[in-house]
């Protein structure tokens, strides 16, 4: 009989043998991706003695709007909260609706403050870099503050004009009249809880280093504070287990805390990727770096992700709805497959996740790939989403 995932006394997940897991299938290519992914997750769970998973399909996006008149029904948010761990396909942003983005709305409603993106190359996948096997990083990106807080006003609006006037009068801050204005709030609370999660993750997995990625040389009181709060947190809460890069000696087994300015970090991830492991960063840096790193492992179609809060997590393909391919059974399902594998690992089913990763690698090694990888592999004949999914199931 299936049951809900609950929280233990120390806030840890208690996962029943057969958990109920909500699934948002998503818009656009979402239904194609889910049809290919579900048998892989079910098959891997069964083969490693877990499950069966009781998938609970909950509506969101276009499908929900057609049936309920709402893009994000309250019953869906309630289910994501109640069952704690969920999987999600891509959701389009309603044009002209009152919602800025459904994905952002879910993150805000559930306070999923960390976007986690593991970036690891799968053998057999094409890559634009010479040594993709050196790429193995996990990005922790702050989800609720910085420029994604949505605090911006159009050029010439009364709000923008009032802010320009206020800042000029009170602080002598000069802004050209008629400018658009945006705010970039970053708090100690928001930064530290993200960095804390990343540090715990790194320590639990015995990662060699954690790098704070910031633009503090220019934005001293926002991005610079993120860096300072990171070092402060490491010393105050993880003092015995961490050491700064400057103080570390060769052979030190403690987690090394480094920091890098964001522009340099883009170069580092291309030239010296094996020197980096867990990365913690504010929102906008994380937004850019996540996709740049995804390119190194074959593109967005290969990149898994999760949005995580305290005791709640929504795993999701990192790309959008790819509307031009909707219903064509064409796109790469690996992003959702790997997000599902990442979710199984989060549930404590690392054996099932490992089976999936090996089966996908074997499928790629057999040169069975969708169009996006095929075009990077000298024009191999591509297979459909469903054929790729079947090939992975056969190799589990
Ligand atoms: P997109 O849906 O991510 O697609 C951009 C391009 O990425 C596609 O045209 C395709 O490239 C490639 N791509 C995406 N998914 C792929 C897959 N599974 N396999 C292979 N290639 C894949 O971005 P968009 O067109 O800018 O956004 C469309 C809608 O999605 C918007 O409404 C946006 O708001 C929303 N969105 C949602 C999420 C989310 O749900 N988390 C994230 C981003 C965007 P080629 O054209 O080169 O084949």
Coordinates of C-alpha atoms and ligand atoms in Angstrom, one line a residue:
X1 CA 0.0 0.0 0.0
X2 CA 1.3 3.4 -0.9
X3 CA 2.0 6.1 1.7
X4 CA 3.1 9.7 2.1
X5 CA 6.7 10.8 2.6
X6 CA 7.0 12.4 6.0
X7 CA 9.6 14.2 8.1
X8 CA 11.5 12.6 11.0
X9 CA 12.4 14.2 14.3
X10 CA 15.5 15.8 12.9
X11 CA 13.9 17.1 9.7
X12 CA 15.1 14.1 7.6
X13 CA 12.8 12.5 5.0
X14 CA 11.1 9.3 6.0
X15 CA 10.4 7.5 2.8
X16 CA 7.9 4.5 2.8
X17 CA 8.6 1.6 0.5
X18 CA 5.8 2.7 -1.9
X19 CA 5.7 6.5 -1.7
X20 CA 3.0 8.8 -3.3
X21 CA 4.8 11.2 -5.6
X22 CA 3.0 14.0 -7.4
X23 CA 3.9 14.5 -11.1
X24 CA 3.2 17.7 -13.1
X25 CA 3.4 16.4 -16.6
X26 CA 3.8 19.9 -18.0
X27 CA 3.0 21.7 -21.3
X28 CA 4.5 21.5 -24.8
X29 CA 6.9 18.5 -24.9
X30 CA 6.1 17.5 -21.3
X31 CA 3.7 14.6 -22.2
X32 CA 6.2 13.1 -24.6
X33 CA 9.0 13.3 -22.0
X34 CA 6.9 11.8 -19.2
X35 CA 5.7 8.9 -21.4
X36 CA 9.3 8.0 -22.0
X37 CA 10.5 8.6 -18.4
X38 CA 7.9 6.9 -16.3
X39 CA 8.7 3.3 -17.4
X40 CA 12.4 4.0 -16.7
X41 CA 11.9 5.2 -13.2
X42 CA 9.4 2.4 -12.4
X43 CA 11.7 -0.2 -13.9
X44 CA 14.8 1.0 -12.0
X45 CA 12.9 1.2 -8.7
X46 CA 11.6 -2.4 -9.2
X47 CA 14.9 -3.8 -10.2
X48 CA 16.6 -2.4 -7.1
X49 CA 13.8 -3.6 -4.7
X50 CA 12.0 -0.3 -4.1
X51 CA 8.6 0.9 -4.9
X52 CA 6.2 0.7 -6.7
X53 CA 5.9 4.5 -6.8
X54 CA 2.3 5.7 -6.6
X55 CA 2.4 8.6 -9.2
X56 CA -0.2 11.2 -8.5
X57 CA -0.8 13.3 -11.6
X58 CA -1.6 16.9 -10.5
X59 CA -2.7 19.6 -13.0
X60 CA -0.7 22.7 -13.7
X61 CA -0.2 24.9 -16.8
X62 CA -2.3 24.8 -20.0
X63 CA -4.0 21.5 -19.2
X64 CA -5.0 22.8 -15.8
X65 CA -6.3 26.0 -17.3
X66 CA -8.5 24.2 -19.8
X67 CA -10.0 21.9 -17.1
X68 CA -10.1 24.2 -14.0
X69 CA -9.8 27.7 -15.3
X70 CA -6.6 28.1 -13.3
X71 CA -3.0 27.7 -14.3
X72 CA -1.8 26.7 -10.9
X73 CA -4.7 25.3 -8.8
X74 CA -4.5 25.4 -5.1
X75 CA -5.1 21.7 -4.9
X76 CA -1.9 21.2 -6.9
X77 CA 0.2 23.3 -4.5
X78 CA -1.4 21.5 -1.6
X79 CA -0.4 18.1 -3.0
X80 CA 3.2 19.3 -3.6
X81 CA 3.3 20.4 0.1
X82 CA 1.6 17.3 1.5
X83 CA 3.7 14.7 -0.4
X84 CA 6.9 16.7 0.0
X85 CA 8.8 15.3 -3.0
X86 CA 7.5 15.8 -6.6
X87 CA 8.6 15.6 -10.2
X88 CA 7.7 18.2 -12.8
X89 CA 7.8 18.6 -16.5
X90 CA 8.3 22.0 -18.2
X91 CA 5.6 24.7 -17.8
X92 CA 5.1 27.6 -20.3
X93 CA 4.7 31.1 -19.0
X94 CA 1.0 32.2 -19.7
X95 CA 1.0 35.1 -22.1
X96 CA -0.9 38.1 -20.8
X97 CA -1.9 36.3 -17.6
X98 CA -1.5 37.8 -14.1
X99 CA 1.3 35.3 -13.4
X100 CA 4.9 36.2 -14.1
X101 CA 6.0 32.6 -14.4
X102 CA 4.4 29.4 -13.1
X103 CA 7.8 28.0 -12.3
X104 CA 8.7 31.0 -10.2
X105 CA 5.2 30.9 -8.6
X106 CA 5.7 27.3 -7.4
X107 CA 9.2 28.1 -6.0
X108 CA 7.8 31.2 -4.2
X109 CA 4.6 29.4 -2.8
X110 CA 6.6 26.5 -1.5
X111 CA 9.7 28.6 -0.5
X112 CA 11.9 26.3 -2.6
X113 CA 14.9 28.5 -2.0
X114 CA 17.7 26.4 -3.6
X115 CA 17.9 25.5 -7.3
X116 CA 20.2 22.5 -7.4
X117 CA 21.8 21.5 -10.7
X118 CA 24.2 18.6 -10.8
X119 CA 26.3 18.8 -13.9
X120 CA 28.0 15.6 -14.8
X121 CA 29.0 14.3 -18.2
X122 CA 27.5 11.0 -19.3
X123 CA 30.0 8.9 -21.2
X124 CA 29.0 8.7 -24.9
X125 CA 27.3 12.2 -24.8
X126 CA 28.7 14.7 -27.3
X127 CA 30.4 17.8 -25.8
X128 CA 32.0 21.0 -27.1
X129 CA 34.9 20.6 -24.7
X130 CA 38.0 18.4 -25.0
X131 CA 37.8 16.6 -21.6
X132 CA 34.1 16.5 -20.6
X133 CA 34.9 13.8 -18.1
X134 CA 36.5 16.5 -15.9
X135 CA 33.1 18.3 -15.6
X136 CA 31.5 17.2 -12.3
X137 CA 30.0 20.1 -10.4
X138 CA 26.8 20.8 -8.5
X139 CA 25.4 24.3 -8.6
X140 CA 23.4 25.7 -5.7
X141 CA 21.6 28.8 -6.9
X142 CA 19.6 31.1 -4.6
X143 CA 16.0 31.1 -5.8
X144 CA 14.1 33.8 -4.0
X145 CA 16.2 37.0 -4.0
X146 CA 18.5 39.0 -6.2
X147 CA 17.1 40.2 -9.5
X148 CA 14.5 37.3 -9.6
X149 CA 12.6 39.0 -6.7
X150 CA 10.8 40.8 -9.6
X151 CA 11.2 44.3 -8.1
X152 CA 11.5 46.4 -11.3
X153 CA 9.5 49.2 -12.8
X154 CA 9.2 50.4 -16.4
X155 CA 10.9 53.5 -17.7
X156 CA 8.8 56.6 -17.2
X157 CA 6.5 54.8 -14.7
X158 CA 5.4 56.8 -11.6
X159 CA 7.2 54.1 -9.4
X160 CA 10.5 54.4 -11.3
X161 CA 10.3 58.2 -11.3
X162 CA 9.5 58.2 -7.5
X163 CA 12.5 55.9 -6.8
X164 CA 14.8 58.0 -8.9
X165 CA 13.6 61.2 -7.1
X166 CA 13.9 59.5 -3.7
X167 CA 17.4 58.1 -4.2
X168 CA 18.5 61.4 -5.6
X169 CA 17.2 63.5 -2.7
X170 CA 18.1 61.1 0.1
X171 CA 21.3 59.6 -1.0
X172 CA 22.6 61.8 -3.8
X173 CA 22.3 58.8 -6.1
X174 CA 22.3 59.9 -9.7
X175 CA 20.0 58.1 -12.2
X176 CA 19.0 59.4 -15.6
X177 CA 15.4 60.6 -15.4
X178 CA 13.2 58.3 -17.5
X179 CA 15.3 55.2 -16.6
X180 CA 13.7 51.8 -15.9
X181 CA 14.6 50.8 -12.3
X182 CA 15.2 47.4 -10.7
X183 CA 16.2 46.4 -7.2
X184 CA 18.6 43.7 -6.2
X185 CA 17.8 42.6 -2.6
X186 CA 20.1 40.1 -1.0
X187 CA 19.7 39.2 2.7
X188 CA 21.9 37.5 5.2
X189 CA 19.1 35.0 6.0
X190 CA 18.5 34.2 2.3
X191 CA 22.2 33.9 1.4
X192 CA 23.1 31.8 4.5
X193 CA 20.3 29.3 4.2
X194 CA 21.3 28.6 0.6
X195 CA 25.0 28.3 1.5
X196 CA 24.2 26.2 4.5
X197 CA 22.3 23.7 2.3
X198 CA 25.2 23.6 -0.1
X199 CA 27.8 23.1 2.7
X200 CA 25.8 20.3 4.3
X201 CA 25.5 18.6 0.8
X202 CA 29.2 19.0 0.2
X203 CA 30.2 17.6 3.6
X204 CA 27.8 14.6 3.4
X205 CA 29.3 13.6 0.1
X206 CA 32.8 14.4 1.1
X207 CA 33.2 16.9 -1.8
X208 CA 36.7 18.4 -1.9
X209 CA 35.6 22.0 -2.1
X210 CA 32.8 24.5 -2.1
X211 CA 33.2 27.7 -4.1
X212 CA 31.2 30.9 -3.5
X213 CA 30.7 32.5 -6.9
X214 CA 30.0 36.3 -6.7
X215 CA 30.5 39.6 -8.3
X216 CA 31.5 41.3 -5.1
X217 CA 34.3 43.3 -6.7
X218 CA 31.6 45.6 -8.2
X219 CA 28.5 45.0 -6.2
X220 CA 30.1 45.1 -2.8
X221 CA 27.1 45.2 -0.5
X222 CA 25.0 42.6 -2.2
X223 CA 27.3 40.1 -4.0
X224 CA 30.2 41.0 -1.8
X225 CA 28.1 40.3 1.3
X226 CA 27.1 36.9 -0.1
X227 CA 30.8 36.0 -0.2
X228 CA 31.4 37.4 3.4
X229 CA 28.3 35.6 4.8
X230 CA 29.6 32.4 3.2
X231 CA 32.9 32.5 5.0
X232 CA 31.2 33.6 8.2
X233 CA 28.8 30.7 8.1
X234 CA 31.6 28.2 7.3
X235 CA 33.5 29.3 10.4
X236 CA 30.5 29.7 12.7
X237 CA 28.6 26.5 11.9
X238 CA 31.1 24.1 10.2
X239 CA 34.4 25.3 11.7
X240 CA 36.0 22.0 12.4
X241 CA 35.0 20.5 9.0
X242 CA 36.0 23.4 6.7
X243 CA 39.1 25.4 5.9
X244 CA 39.6 28.4 3.7
X245 CA 41.6 27.9 0.5
X246 CA 44.2 30.3 1.8
X247 CA 44.7 28.4 5.0
X248 CA 44.5 24.9 3.5
X249 CA 47.6 22.6 3.2
X250 CA 48.1 19.8 0.7
X251 CA 46.4 16.6 1.9
X252 CA 43.9 18.5 4.1
X253 CA 40.8 16.4 4.3
X254 CA 38.5 19.3 5.4
X255 CA 36.1 20.9 2.9
X256 CA 38.0 23.8 1.2
X257 CA 36.0 27.0 1.0
X258 CA 37.0 29.0 -2.1
X259 CA 35.5 32.1 -3.7
X260 CA 35.7 33.2 -7.3
X261 CA 34.4 36.3 -9.1
X262 CA 31.7 35.2 -11.5
X263 CA 33.3 36.3 -14.8
X264 CA 36.5 34.4 -13.8
X265 CA 34.4 31.4 -12.8
X266 CA 33.0 31.1 -16.4
X267 CA 36.6 30.8 -17.6
X268 CA 37.6 28.4 -14.8
X269 CA 34.8 26.0 -15.6
X270 CA 36.1 25.7 -19.2
X271 CA 39.8 25.6 -18.5
X272 CA 40.1 23.9 -15.1
X273 CA 36.7 22.2 -14.4
X274 CA 38.2 19.5 -12.2
X275 CA 39.3 22.0 -9.6
X276 CA 35.7 22.8 -8.7
X277 CA 33.0 20.7 -7.1
X278 CA 30.1 22.3 -5.2
X279 CA 29.3 25.9 -6.2
X280 CA 27.0 28.3 -4.3
X281 CA 25.9 31.5 -5.8
X282 CA 23.3 34.2 -6.0
X283 CA 20.4 34.0 -8.4
X284 CA 21.6 35.7 -11.6
X285 CA 25.1 34.2 -11.6
X286 CA 23.5 30.8 -11.1
X287 CA 21.1 31.3 -13.9
X288 CA 23.8 32.0 -16.5
X289 CA 26.4 29.5 -15.2
X290 CA 23.8 26.6 -15.0
X291 CA 23.1 26.7 -18.7
X292 CA 26.7 27.4 -19.7
X293 CA 27.7 24.2 -17.8
X294 CA 24.8 22.3 -19.2
X295 CA 26.3 23.0 -22.7
X296 CA 29.5 21.2 -21.6
X297 CA 27.6 18.0 -21.0
X298 CA 25.6 18.0 -24.2
X299 CA 23.0 20.8 -23.7
X300 CA 19.8 21.5 -21.9
X301 CA 18.3 18.1 -23.0
X302 CA 20.9 16.4 -20.7
X303 CA 20.7 18.6 -17.6
X304 CA 18.7 17.6 -14.5
X305 CA 17.6 20.0 -11.7
X306 CA 15.6 20.4 -8.5
X307 CA 14.1 23.2 -6.5
X308 CA 14.5 22.4 -2.8
X309 CA 13.3 24.0 0.4
X310 CA 13.2 22.7 4.0
X311 CA 11.5 19.3 3.8
X312 CA 10.1 20.0 0.3
X313 CA 11.6 19.4 -3.2
X314 CA 10.3 19.6 -6.7
X315 CA 12.6 17.9 -9.3
X316 CA 12.4 19.2 -12.8
X317 CA 13.8 19.2 -16.3
X318 CA 15.7 22.4 -16.6
X319 CA 14.6 23.3 -20.1
X320 CA 11.3 24.9 -21.1
X321 CA 8.3 23.6 -23.1
X322 CA 10.1 23.7 -26.5
X323 CA 6.7 24.6 -28.1
X324 CA 7.9 24.0 -31.7
X325 CA 8.4 20.3 -30.9
X326 CA 5.2 19.8 -28.9
X327 CA 3.5 16.4 -29.7
X328 CA 6.2 15.5 -32.2
X329 CA 7.8 12.7 -30.1
X330 CA 11.2 14.2 -31.0
X331 CA 13.0 15.9 -28.1
X332 CA 15.6 14.4 -25.7
X333 CA 14.0 13.0 -22.5
X334 CA 17.3 12.7 -20.6
X335 CA 16.7 15.9 -18.7
X336 CA 13.6 14.5 -17.1
X337 CA 15.1 11.0 -16.8
X338 CA 18.1 12.4 -15.0
X339 CA 15.9 14.7 -12.8
X340 CA 13.9 11.5 -11.9
X341 CA 17.2 9.7 -11.1
X342 CA 18.3 12.6 -9.0
X343 CA 14.9 12.4 -7.2
X344 CA 15.4 8.7 -6.5
X345 CA 18.8 9.4 -5.1
X346 CA 17.3 12.1 -2.9
X347 CA 14.8 9.5 -1.6
X348 CA 17.8 7.3 -0.6
X349 CA 17.5 5.0 -3.6
X350 CA 20.9 5.6 -5.0
X351 CA 21.1 2.0 -6.4
X352 CA 18.0 2.8 -8.7
X353 CA 19.6 6.1 -9.7
X354 CA 22.8 4.4 -10.6
X355 CA 21.0 1.8 -12.8
X356 CA 19.4 4.6 -14.7
X357 CA 22.6 6.5 -15.3
X358 CA 24.4 3.3 -16.5
X359 CA 21.5 2.4 -18.8
X360 CA 21.5 5.9 -20.4
X361 CA 25.3 5.7 -20.8
X362 CA 24.9 2.3 -22.5
X363 CA 22.2 3.7 -24.8
X364 CA 24.4 6.6 -25.9
X365 CA 27.4 4.2 -26.3
X366 CA 25.1 2.2 -28.7
X367 CA 24.7 5.4 -30.7
X368 CA 21.0 5.6 -29.9
X369 CA 20.3 9.3 -29.6
X370 CA 17.6 12.0 -30.2
X371 CA 18.0 14.8 -32.7
X372 CA 19.8 17.2 -30.5
X373 CA 22.7 14.9 -29.7
X374 CA 22.6 13.3 -33.2
X375 CA 23.4 16.7 -34.8
X376 CA 26.5 17.1 -32.6
X377 CA 27.6 13.5 -33.5
X378 CA 28.2 13.9 -37.2
X379 CA 24.6 13.5 -38.3
X380 CA 23.7 10.1 -36.8
X381 CA 20.2 9.1 -37.7
X382 CA 18.1 10.3 -34.6
X383 CA 15.5 8.2 -32.8
X384 CA 12.3 9.5 -31.3
X385 CA 11.7 10.4 -27.7
X386 CA 9.7 7.1 -27.2
X387 CA 12.3 5.0 -29.0
X388 CA 15.0 6.4 -26.8
X389 CA 13.0 5.7 -23.7
X390 CA 12.4 2.1 -24.7
X391 CA 16.1 1.6 -25.5
X392 CA 17.0 2.8 -21.9
X393 CA 14.4 0.4 -20.4
X394 CA 15.9 -2.5 -22.3
X395 CA 19.4 -1.6 -20.9
X396 CA 18.3 -1.2 -17.2
Ligands
LIG1 P1 13.1 25.9 -24.2 O1 11.7 25.4 -24.2 O2 14.0 25.5 -23.2 O3 13.6 25.6 -25.6 C1 14.7 26.2 -26.2 C2 15.5 25.3 -27.1 O4 16.2 24.4 -26.3 C3 14.6 24.4 -28.0 O5 14.2 25.0 -29.1 C4 15.6 23.3 -28.3 O6 16.7 23.7 -29.2 C5 16.3 23.1 -26.9 N1 15.6 22.1 -26.1 C6 14.8 22.3 -25.0 N2 14.4 21.2 -24.5 C7 15.0 20.2 -25.2 C8 15.0 18.8 -25.1 N3 14.3 18.1 -24.2 N4 15.7 18.1 -26.0 C9 16.4 18.7 -26.9 N5 16.5 20.0 -27.1 C10 15.8 20.8 -26.2 O7 13.1 27.5 -24.1 P2 12.1 28.6 -24.7 O8 11.6 28.2 -26.1 O9 12.8 29.9 -24.6 O10 10.8 28.6 -23.8 C11 9.6 28.0 -24.1 C12 8.6 28.2 -22.9 O11 9.2 27.4 -21.7 C13 8.4 29.6 -22.3 O12 7.1 29.8 -22.0 C14 9.3 29.6 -21.1 O13 8.8 30.5 -20.1 C15 9.2 28.2 -20.6 N6 10.3 27.7 -19.7 C16 9.9 26.9 -18.7 C17 10.9 26.4 -17.9 C18 10.6 25.4 -16.8 O14 9.5 24.8 -16.8 N7 11.4 25.2 -15.8 C19 12.3 26.7 -18.1 C20 12.6 27.6 -19.2 C21 11.6 28.1 -20.0 P3 16.7 23.6 -30.8 O15 15.7 24.6 -31.2 O16 18.1 24.0 -31.1 O17 16.3 22.3 -31.2

